[in-house]
Coordinates of C-alpha atoms and ligand atoms in Angstrom, one line a residue:
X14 CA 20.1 -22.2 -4.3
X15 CA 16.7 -24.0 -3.1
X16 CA 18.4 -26.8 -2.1
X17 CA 21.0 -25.1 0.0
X18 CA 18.7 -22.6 1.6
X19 CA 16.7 -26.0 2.4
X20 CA 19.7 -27.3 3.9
X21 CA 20.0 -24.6 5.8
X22 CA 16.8 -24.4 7.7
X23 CA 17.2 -28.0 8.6
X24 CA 20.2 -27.1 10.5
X25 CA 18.8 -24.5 12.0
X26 CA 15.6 -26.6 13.4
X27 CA 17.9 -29.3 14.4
X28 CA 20.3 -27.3 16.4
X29 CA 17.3 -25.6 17.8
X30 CA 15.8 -28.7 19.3
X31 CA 19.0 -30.5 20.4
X32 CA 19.7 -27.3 22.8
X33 CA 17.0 -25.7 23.0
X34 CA 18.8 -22.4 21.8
X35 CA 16.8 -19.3 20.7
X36 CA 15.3 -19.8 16.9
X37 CA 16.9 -16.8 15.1
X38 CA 15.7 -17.6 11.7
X39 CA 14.4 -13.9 10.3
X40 CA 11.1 -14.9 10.7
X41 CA 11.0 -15.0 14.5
X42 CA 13.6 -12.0 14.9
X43 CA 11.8 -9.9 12.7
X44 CA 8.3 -11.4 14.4
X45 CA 9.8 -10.0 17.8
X46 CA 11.0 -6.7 16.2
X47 CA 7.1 -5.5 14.8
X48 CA 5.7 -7.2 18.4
X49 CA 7.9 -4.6 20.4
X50 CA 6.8 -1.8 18.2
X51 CA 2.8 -3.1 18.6
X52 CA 3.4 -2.8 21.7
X53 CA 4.3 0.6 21.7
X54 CA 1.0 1.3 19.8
X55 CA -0.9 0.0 22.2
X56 CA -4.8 1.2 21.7
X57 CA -3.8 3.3 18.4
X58 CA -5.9 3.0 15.2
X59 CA -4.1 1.2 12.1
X60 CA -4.9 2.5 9.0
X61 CA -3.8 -1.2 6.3
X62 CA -3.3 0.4 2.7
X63 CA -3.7 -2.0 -0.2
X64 CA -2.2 -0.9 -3.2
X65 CA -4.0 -1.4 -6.6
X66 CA -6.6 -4.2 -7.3
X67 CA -6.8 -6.1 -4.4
X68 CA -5.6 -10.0 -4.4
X69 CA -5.7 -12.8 -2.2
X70 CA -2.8 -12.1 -1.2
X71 CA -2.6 -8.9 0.2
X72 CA -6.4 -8.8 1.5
X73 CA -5.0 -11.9 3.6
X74 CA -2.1 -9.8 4.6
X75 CA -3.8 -7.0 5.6
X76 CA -6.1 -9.4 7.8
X77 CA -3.3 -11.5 9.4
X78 CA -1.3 -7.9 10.4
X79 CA -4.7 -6.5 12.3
X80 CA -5.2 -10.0 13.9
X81 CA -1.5 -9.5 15.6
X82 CA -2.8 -5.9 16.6
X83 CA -5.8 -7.4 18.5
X84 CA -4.4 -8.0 21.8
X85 CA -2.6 -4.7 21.9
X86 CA -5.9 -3.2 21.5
X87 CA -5.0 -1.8 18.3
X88 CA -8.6 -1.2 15.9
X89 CA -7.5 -2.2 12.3
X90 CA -9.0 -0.7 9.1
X91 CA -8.3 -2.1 5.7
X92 CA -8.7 0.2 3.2
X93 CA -8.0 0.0 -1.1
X94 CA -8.3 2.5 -3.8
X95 CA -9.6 -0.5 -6.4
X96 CA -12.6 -2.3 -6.0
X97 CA -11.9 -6.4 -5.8
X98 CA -12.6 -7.2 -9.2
X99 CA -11.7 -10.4 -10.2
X100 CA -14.7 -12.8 -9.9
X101 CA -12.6 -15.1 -7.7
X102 CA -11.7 -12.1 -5.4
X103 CA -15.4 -11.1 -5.1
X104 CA -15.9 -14.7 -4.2
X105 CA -13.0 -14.4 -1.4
X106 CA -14.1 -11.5 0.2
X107 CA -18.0 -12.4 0.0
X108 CA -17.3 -15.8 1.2
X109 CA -15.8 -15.5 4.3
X110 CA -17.7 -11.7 4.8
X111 CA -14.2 -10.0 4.5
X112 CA -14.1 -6.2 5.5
X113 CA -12.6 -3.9 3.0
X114 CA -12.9 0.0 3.0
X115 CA -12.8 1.4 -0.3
X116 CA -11.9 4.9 -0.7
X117 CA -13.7 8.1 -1.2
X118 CA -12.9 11.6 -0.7
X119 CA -13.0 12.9 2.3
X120 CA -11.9 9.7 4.1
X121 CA -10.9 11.1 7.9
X122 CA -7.4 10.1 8.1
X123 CA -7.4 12.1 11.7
X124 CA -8.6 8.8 13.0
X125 CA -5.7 7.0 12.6
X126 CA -2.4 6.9 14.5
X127 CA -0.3 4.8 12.3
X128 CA -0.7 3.1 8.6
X129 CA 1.4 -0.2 6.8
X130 CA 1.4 -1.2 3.4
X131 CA 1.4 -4.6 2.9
X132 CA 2.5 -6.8 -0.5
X133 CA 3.1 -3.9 -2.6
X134 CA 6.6 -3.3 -3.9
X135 CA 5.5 1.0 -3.7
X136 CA 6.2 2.4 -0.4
X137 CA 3.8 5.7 -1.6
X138 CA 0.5 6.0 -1.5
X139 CA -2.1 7.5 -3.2
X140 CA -2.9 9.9 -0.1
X141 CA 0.9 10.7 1.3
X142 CA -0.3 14.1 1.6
X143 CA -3.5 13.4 4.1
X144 CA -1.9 10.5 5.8
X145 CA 1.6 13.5 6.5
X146 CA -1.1 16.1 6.8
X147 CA -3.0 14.2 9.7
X148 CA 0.2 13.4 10.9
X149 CA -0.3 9.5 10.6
X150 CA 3.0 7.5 10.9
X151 CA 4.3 5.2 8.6
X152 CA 4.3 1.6 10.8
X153 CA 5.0 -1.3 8.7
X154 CA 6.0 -1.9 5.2
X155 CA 5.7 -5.6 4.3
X156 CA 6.4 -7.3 1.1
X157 CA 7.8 -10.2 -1.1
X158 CA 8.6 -8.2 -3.8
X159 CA 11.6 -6.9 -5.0
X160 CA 12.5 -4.0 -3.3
X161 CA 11.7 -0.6 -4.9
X162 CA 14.9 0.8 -6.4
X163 CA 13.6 4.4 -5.1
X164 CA 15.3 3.6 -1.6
X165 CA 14.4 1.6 1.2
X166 CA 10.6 3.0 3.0
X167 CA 11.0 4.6 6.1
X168 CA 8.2 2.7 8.0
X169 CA 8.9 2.0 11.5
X170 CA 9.1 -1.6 10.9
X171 CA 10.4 -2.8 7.3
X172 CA 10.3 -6.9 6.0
X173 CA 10.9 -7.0 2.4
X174 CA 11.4 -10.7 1.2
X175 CA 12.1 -11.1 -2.4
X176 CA 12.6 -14.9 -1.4
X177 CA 8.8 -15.8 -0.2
X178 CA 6.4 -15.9 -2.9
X179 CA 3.7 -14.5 -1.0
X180 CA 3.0 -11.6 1.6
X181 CA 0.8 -14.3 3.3
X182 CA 3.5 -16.7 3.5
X183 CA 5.9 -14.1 6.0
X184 CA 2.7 -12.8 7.7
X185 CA 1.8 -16.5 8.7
X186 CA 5.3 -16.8 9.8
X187 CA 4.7 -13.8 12.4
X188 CA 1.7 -15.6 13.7
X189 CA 3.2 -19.0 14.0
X190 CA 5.6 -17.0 16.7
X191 CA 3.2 -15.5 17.7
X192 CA 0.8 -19.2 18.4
X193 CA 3.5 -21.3 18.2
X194 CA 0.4 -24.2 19.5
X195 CA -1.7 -23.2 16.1
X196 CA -4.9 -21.5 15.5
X197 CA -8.1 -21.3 17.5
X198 CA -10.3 -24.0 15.7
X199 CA -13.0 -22.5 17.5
X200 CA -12.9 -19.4 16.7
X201 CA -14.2 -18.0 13.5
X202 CA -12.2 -15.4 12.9
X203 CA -9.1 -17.3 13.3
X204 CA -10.6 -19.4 10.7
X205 CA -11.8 -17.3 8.1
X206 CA -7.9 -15.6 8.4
X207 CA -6.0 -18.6 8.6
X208 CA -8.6 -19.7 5.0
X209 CA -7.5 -16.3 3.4
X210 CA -4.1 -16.7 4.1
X211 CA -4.3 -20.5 2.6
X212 CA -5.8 -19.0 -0.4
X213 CA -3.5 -15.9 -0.9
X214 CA -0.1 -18.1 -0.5
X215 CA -2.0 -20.3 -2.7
X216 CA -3.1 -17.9 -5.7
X217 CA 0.6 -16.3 -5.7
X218 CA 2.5 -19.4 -5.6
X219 CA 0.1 -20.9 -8.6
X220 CA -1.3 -23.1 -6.4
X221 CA 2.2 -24.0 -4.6
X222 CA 4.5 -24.4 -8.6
X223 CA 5.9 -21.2 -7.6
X224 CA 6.2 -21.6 -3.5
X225 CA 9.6 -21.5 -2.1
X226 CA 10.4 -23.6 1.8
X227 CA 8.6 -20.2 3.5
X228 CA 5.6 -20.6 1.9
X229 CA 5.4 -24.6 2.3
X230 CA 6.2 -24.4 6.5
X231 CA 3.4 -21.3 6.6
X232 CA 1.1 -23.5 4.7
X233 CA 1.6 -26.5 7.2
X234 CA 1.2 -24.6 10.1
X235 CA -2.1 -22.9 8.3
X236 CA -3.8 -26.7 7.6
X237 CA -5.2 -27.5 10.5
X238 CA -7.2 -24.5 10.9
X239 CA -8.4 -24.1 6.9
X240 CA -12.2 -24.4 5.8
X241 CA -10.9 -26.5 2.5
X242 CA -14.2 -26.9 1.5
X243 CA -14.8 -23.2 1.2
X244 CA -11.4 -22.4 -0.9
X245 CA -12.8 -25.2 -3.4
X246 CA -15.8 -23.0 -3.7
X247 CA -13.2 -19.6 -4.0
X248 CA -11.1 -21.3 -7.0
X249 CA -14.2 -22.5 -8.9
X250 CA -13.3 -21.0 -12.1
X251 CA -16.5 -19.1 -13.5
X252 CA -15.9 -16.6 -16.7
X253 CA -18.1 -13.9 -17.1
X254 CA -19.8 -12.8 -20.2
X255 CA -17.5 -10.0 -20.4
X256 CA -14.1 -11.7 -19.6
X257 CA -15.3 -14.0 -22.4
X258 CA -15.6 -11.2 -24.7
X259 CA -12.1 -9.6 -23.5
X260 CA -10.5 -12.9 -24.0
X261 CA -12.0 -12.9 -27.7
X262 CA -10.9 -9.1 -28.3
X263 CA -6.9 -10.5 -27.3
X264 CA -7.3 -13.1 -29.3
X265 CA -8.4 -11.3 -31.9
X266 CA -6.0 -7.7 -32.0
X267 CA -3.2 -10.0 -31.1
X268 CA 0.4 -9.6 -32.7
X269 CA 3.5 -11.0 -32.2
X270 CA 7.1 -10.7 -32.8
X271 CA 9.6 -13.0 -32.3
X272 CA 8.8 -14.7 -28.7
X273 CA 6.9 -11.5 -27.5
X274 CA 2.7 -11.7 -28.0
X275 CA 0.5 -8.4 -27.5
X276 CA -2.6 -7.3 -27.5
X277 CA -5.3 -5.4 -26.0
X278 CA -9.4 -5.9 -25.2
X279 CA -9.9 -2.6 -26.1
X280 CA -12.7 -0.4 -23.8
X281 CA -13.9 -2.3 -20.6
X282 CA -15.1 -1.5 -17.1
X283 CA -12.8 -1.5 -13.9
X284 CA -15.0 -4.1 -12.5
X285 CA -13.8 -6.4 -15.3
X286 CA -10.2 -5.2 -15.2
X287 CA -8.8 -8.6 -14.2
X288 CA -9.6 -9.8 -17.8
X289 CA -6.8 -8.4 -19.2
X290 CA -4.2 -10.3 -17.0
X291 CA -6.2 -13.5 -17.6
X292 CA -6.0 -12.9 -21.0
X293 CA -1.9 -12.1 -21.1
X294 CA -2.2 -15.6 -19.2
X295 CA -4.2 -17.1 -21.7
X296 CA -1.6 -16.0 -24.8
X297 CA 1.8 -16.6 -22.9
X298 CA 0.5 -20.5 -23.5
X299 CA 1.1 -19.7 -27.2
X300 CA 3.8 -22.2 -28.6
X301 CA 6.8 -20.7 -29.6
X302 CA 6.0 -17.6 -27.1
X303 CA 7.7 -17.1 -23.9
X304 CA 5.8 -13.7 -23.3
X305 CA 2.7 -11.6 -23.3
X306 CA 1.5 -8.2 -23.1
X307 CA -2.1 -7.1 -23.0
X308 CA -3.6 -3.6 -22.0
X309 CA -7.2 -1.9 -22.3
X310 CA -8.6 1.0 -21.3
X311 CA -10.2 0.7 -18.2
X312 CA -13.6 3.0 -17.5
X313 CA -12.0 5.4 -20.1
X314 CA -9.9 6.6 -17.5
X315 CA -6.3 5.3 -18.0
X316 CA -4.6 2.3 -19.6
X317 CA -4.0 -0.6 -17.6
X318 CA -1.8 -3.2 -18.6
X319 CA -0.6 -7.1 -17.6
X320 CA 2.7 -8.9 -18.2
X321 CA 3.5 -12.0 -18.2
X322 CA 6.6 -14.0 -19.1
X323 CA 8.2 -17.9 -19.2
X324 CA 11.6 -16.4 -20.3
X325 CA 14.6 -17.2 -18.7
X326 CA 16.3 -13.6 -20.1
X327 CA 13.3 -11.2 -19.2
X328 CA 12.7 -9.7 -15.7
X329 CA 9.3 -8.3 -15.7
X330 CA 10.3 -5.3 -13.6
X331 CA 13.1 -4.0 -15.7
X332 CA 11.3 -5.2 -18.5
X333 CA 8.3 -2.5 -18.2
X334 CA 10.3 0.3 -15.9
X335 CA 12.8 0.2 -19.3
X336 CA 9.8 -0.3 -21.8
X337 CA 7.5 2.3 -20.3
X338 CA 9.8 4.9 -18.4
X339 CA 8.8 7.8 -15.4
X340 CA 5.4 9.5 -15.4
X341 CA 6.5 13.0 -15.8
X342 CA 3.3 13.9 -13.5
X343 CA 5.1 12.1 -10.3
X344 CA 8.4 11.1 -11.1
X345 CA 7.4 7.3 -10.5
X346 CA 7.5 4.5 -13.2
X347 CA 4.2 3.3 -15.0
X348 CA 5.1 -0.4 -14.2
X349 CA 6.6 -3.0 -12.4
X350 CA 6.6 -6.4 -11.2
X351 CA 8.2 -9.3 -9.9
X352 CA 12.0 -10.6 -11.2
X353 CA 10.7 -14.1 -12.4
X354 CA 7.3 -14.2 -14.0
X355 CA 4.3 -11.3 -13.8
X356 CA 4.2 -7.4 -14.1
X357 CA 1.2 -4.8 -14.7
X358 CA 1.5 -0.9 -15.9
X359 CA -1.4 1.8 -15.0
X360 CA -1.0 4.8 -17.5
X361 CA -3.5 7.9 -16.6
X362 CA -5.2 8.6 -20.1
X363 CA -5.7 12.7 -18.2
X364 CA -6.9 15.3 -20.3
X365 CA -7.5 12.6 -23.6
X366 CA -9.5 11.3 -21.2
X367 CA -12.0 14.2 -21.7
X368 CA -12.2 13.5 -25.7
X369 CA -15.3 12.4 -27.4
X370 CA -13.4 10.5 -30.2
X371 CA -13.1 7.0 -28.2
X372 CA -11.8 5.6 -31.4
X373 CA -9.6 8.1 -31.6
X374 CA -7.6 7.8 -27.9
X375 CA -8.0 3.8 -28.8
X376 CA -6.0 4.6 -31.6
X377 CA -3.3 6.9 -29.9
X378 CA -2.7 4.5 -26.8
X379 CA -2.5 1.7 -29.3
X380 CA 0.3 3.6 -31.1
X381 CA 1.7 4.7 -27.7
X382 CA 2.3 1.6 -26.4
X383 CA 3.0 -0.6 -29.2
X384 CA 6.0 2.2 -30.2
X385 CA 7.3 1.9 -26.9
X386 CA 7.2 -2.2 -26.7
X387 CA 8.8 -2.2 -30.4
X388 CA 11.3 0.5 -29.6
X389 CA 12.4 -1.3 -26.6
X390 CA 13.3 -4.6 -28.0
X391 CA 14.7 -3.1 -31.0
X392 CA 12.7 -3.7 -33.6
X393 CA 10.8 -2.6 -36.6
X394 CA 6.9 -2.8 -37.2
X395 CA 6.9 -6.2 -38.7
X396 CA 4.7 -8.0 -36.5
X397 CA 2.9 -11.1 -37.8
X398 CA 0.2 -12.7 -35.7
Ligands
MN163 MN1 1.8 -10.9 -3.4

């Protein structure tokens, strides 16, 4: 499939430069399609909704989609419902002084004309009812993800790619129609974008393994304009006392069954949340396992778990959307994730939240989820480690 796609993009550039014809590869048709609609929103607010724990990825995204509002004179704000948690996101968005607006109640959504969601396979939001409330329209819906199997959003502008391996990737491909000549070296902001973008195709790709042709071309065109120097100092690896300590917990309450590890690292703070998927990445290396699941309870709010999977047979969204089920709360699954290699699951712990006996919810979500895992793949409780 790689190879013919490939094959196919080579024809397309050739035939473009031996008549000069219009490109109308979907990045440049699609590129034209959300610059008409800019257009139209000439001087509006944007409202850029990151969904869950912010990553390289989408920060980048939500960056490169308010750099192609600028010259319609349309004010971008990026705002999350997660603080950036893993150390190396901290280091991202500290680095290269990234803006990110975390929310709080009573947020004014009346300041904003329109809102996207970028690199998120959800096309709802935590604040549908203020966003329709303030009447802010839905603009763009961008992702790589496969698409949601709720319906198709109903954003004015739609680009869901399950064949790039990064938001980044398609939102560099905008701006290399966009500035077909490259970035301004000279510029700062151009710099510290076209470095976030680097880094975000980079950390969802694993550092290129997973990249598909999309990715590669958006990285070429990204080079020139990179500060290398400061993604070295993003990717240094530095664990945390804590993430140490989660990383012992996994090892420690691990099980397994058949090919399928899990575990969990027990009671930890949201700002060391991203320990638990480092820690499903750390027992997926297991030999003889293909796949790894590993929850906690994060600020003893609600169980939040990672997936992760080398198997051939198991898609990580069906996987935990079939393992897991609907939230009877909102009618919306407790997990997802891609079709090849990663998922993660948020379960609100609600009222148990309110009980004194920690031990005690431990002890229940541990049953919870370990029934559901086992009931899923049809088997008993014979686990061995
Ligand atoms: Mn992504």
């Amino acid at each position: 499939m790689a190879i013919s796609k490939l094959e196919g993009s080579l024809t397309t550039i050739s035939e473009g430069q031996s008549d000069n014809r219009i490109d109308l590869s979907s990045s440049s048709r699609e590129y034209y399609k959300l610059k008409g609609l800019l257009e139209k929103e000439r001087g509006n607010s944007h409202l850029i909704i990151l969904q869950g724990t912010p990553d390289p990825d989408a920060i980048s995204s939500a960056m490169a989609l308010g750099f192609l509002g600028m010259p319609y004179g349309i004010e971008a704000t990026v705002l999350c419902f997660m603080a950036v948690s893993h150390q190396e996101n901290r280091a991202l968005v500290k680095k290269l002084g990234i803006k990110l607006t975390v929310y709080e109640q009573g947020f004014d959504f009346a300041n904003y004309d329109i809102y996207s969601i970028v690199d998120s396979q959800k096309p709802s939001t935590p604040v549908d009812k203020q966003l329709r409330e303030e009447g802010v329209r839905f603009f763009a819906f961008i992702d790589h993800h496969r698409p949601d199997p709720a319906g198709v959003p109903y954003a004015s502008f739609v680009d869901i790619r399950d064949d790039a391996a990064s938001t980044a990737g398609i939102m560099t491909s905008y701006i290399e129609q966009a500035y077909p000549a490259g970035l301004d070296l000279g510029d700062p902001e151009q710099v510290i974008m076209a470095t976030a973008l680097m880094h975000g195709i980079r950390s969802d790709t694993h550092k290129f393994i997973r990249a598909s042709l999309l990715d590669h071309q958006a990285a070429s065109y990204l080079f020139p304009s990179v500060a290398h120097q400061t993604i070295e100092l993003i990717e240094r690896k530095i664990l945390t006392a804590a993430m140490l300590e989660m990383l012992e917990q996994a090892l420690v309450n691990r099980k397994a069954i058949d090919n399928i590890i899990y575990s969990d690292v027990g009671f930890v703070r949201a700002i060391d949340r991203d320990g638990i998927p480092q820690a499903a990445e750390l027992l997926v290396t297991r030999e003889g396992i293909d796949t790894a699941l590993v929850w906690g309870i994060v600020d003893e709010k609600f169980i939040d778990g990672s997936f992760r999977t080398r198997s051939e047979m198991i898609n990580p969204d069906e996987f935990l959307k079939g393992c897991l089920g609907i939230s009877p709360q909102n009618g919306e699954y407790y997990g997802g994730g891609n079709s090849r290699d990663k998922g993660g699951f948020q379960i609100p712990l609600g009222f148990l939240s309110q009980f004194d006996d920690k031990e005690q919810v431990y002890a229940m979500a541990k049953t919870i989820i370990e029934r559901s895992l086992l009931d899923y793949i049809g088997k008993a409780s014979e686990t061995d480690r």
